[in-house]
């Protein structure tokens, strides 16, 4: 049975984004997955109403923020975060089936290459490294290449494209997770919201400005899980602050939001939502 | 006359890093430039003493932090920031001389493609986009390609590789600047330090922890120019904070550093330094 709600993800098939989308949809057929060539394509398709939901990476435990996702949510579209899902990332070195040549060229997404940097530097110091738009694209490319090529990608991609897993777990760090956001046009949460993502701009660029903003969270004993200053697209030195906190600022803590609005030039709530790490264990359903 | 101090930069020739290095060295021949294939190669060469100084990008006004630079300075090497230089970035669409074919493939570094995203989406919606390790590598590649290829790169790269500037200023944002750090083995500043970059880890992950850290800066009326939480390489949720402030914490404000050390589990000073935007106008010399 085909699903009835379209969920867009960063393709091609075999990406970690597809894996996150499949985990999000597991055990029900309410969703129909659709792949897009880039994160902006996913976000724009949701904005235009071509698809109902999108799933986009926002943060990796090693590489940090996926800037393009946050920037588009703040500057370019009016969408809301409805949930988040956290995926364990297991990078593998993939080769063509039966290829016994010395590996001379390694393809992958720049972030994947960066995450396996020490492993690659140690084992293939002489190889050439070529960047691709996704780990899955790297897998597609080596499928068609001459011998002696490899890709950094997932076991999932290896199965999808019929490749050998030459080495497993080649990431330089023991824990490697990526956080994905479910985004849609409505303010909505798949479960009782436990978390709020917001963006604030200070009224004046003066010492202690950010300190006064954080006072509102500290006073209520609200834990922050992320803070990041980002250029406000004007010049270096003019910043926006992205804040994630463990509270529902649309619900019981809406007075905090009110006080932030009094102190700041801009407060944009990107969403109040819950973590859907084990999505189906939490038993949400979309009607 | 050949320079006597070796300064490493992210090559190949024609990168914005080379341009920053040349601006840094302008009007004196104390320096000899050496190109490296990646940011980690530059940083490691300084650490091993193969070169005395390196120049590496750390932040772009649009794209945000260059994670790999900060991560290596904190986690992998024991080097110090000795100065910073800010470069205006003017992205151009480059083509082979006399090429009149329709542009079907556009090459560039992922950050450059991201910075020109709206321009490209509007003008070349059907083109393929291929990523390279640098804007200069993109220029090198199209030099050898069949007709119908273009690169996003600088006028500097166009001159270096004999390409046409097909469109100028194709960045989506009016102001586009990149901040580069000069790094070396010693604690040193090219001018009186006006700025400190540091990394701190909170003693406990509790509400208000960061608030208490910022209190030390607010109390002394010290302005922060950047704050960013970054995964501590363990799991999502355990963060380090990168802070840039407008004060010399090794000099007149060293008591602030002392108090931070009492409050935090880790305080690592990455450097106390000055901005060398108009490097030679400031008249520094390296002996």
Short mmCIF file of N, CA, C and O in Angstrom, two decimals, chain B residues 4 32 34 62 74 105 141 162 164 166 226 229 233 263 271:
data_model
loop_
_atom_site.label_atom_id
_atom_site.label_comp_id
_atom_site.label_asym_id
_atom_site.label_seq_id
_atom_site.Cartn_x
_atom_site.Cartn_y
_atom_site.Cartn_z
N UNK B 4 62.52 34.46 4.00
CA UNK B 4 63.22 33.59 4.93
C UNK B 4 62.28 32.84 5.85
O UNK B 4 62.66 31.87 6.46
N UNK B 32 58.23 33.36 2.43
CA UNK B 32 58.21 32.50 1.25
C UNK B 32 56.94 31.67 1.37
O UNK B 32 56.74 31.00 2.39
N UNK B 34 54.21 28.68 0.67
CA UNK B 34 54.21 27.27 0.26
C UNK B 34 52.77 26.76 0.30
O UNK B 34 52.07 26.93 1.30
N UNK B 62 29.11 34.40 5.64
CA UNK B 62 27.88 33.72 5.23
C UNK B 62 27.83 32.29 5.75
O UNK B 62 26.87 31.86 6.36
N UNK B 74 42.01 22.79 18.84
CA UNK B 74 41.64 22.38 20.20
C UNK B 74 42.07 20.95 20.50
O UNK B 74 42.61 20.67 21.57
N UNK B 105 27.80 22.34 -16.77
CA UNK B 105 28.41 21.82 -15.54
C UNK B 105 29.15 22.95 -14.84
O UNK B 105 29.91 23.68 -15.47
N UNK B 141 40.31 22.66 -13.13
CA UNK B 141 39.56 21.59 -13.80
C UNK B 141 38.92 22.09 -15.10
O UNK B 141 39.04 21.44 -16.13
N UNK B 162 44.25 31.91 -16.66
CA UNK B 162 43.87 32.37 -17.99
C UNK B 162 42.43 32.05 -18.36
O UNK B 162 42.16 31.49 -19.42
N UNK B 164 38.14 33.36 -18.55
CA UNK B 164 37.28 34.53 -18.67
C UNK B 164 36.41 34.70 -17.42
O UNK B 164 35.95 33.72 -16.85
N UNK B 166 32.98 35.51 -16.58
CA UNK B 166 31.72 35.53 -17.32
C UNK B 166 30.69 36.40 -16.59
O UNK B 166 29.95 37.15 -17.20
N UNK B 226 32.11 36.30 19.24
CA UNK B 226 31.65 35.00 18.76
C UNK B 226 31.46 34.05 19.93
O UNK B 226 32.26 34.04 20.86
N UNK B 229 28.73 26.68 20.62
CA UNK B 229 28.88 25.39 21.29
C UNK B 229 29.20 24.38 20.21
O UNK B 229 28.65 24.42 19.11
N UNK B 233 33.00 15.80 20.75
CA UNK B 233 33.48 14.58 20.08
C UNK B 233 33.07 13.32 20.80
O UNK B 233 33.56 12.25 20.50
N UNK B 263 36.00 28.23 37.41
CA UNK B 263 34.62 27.82 37.16
C UNK B 263 34.49 26.65 36.18
O UNK B 263 33.46 25.98 36.16
N UNK B 271 44.81 31.79 21.61
CA UNK B 271 45.69 32.88 21.20
C UNK B 271 45.17 34.23 21.62
O UNK B 271 43.96 34.44 21.74
#
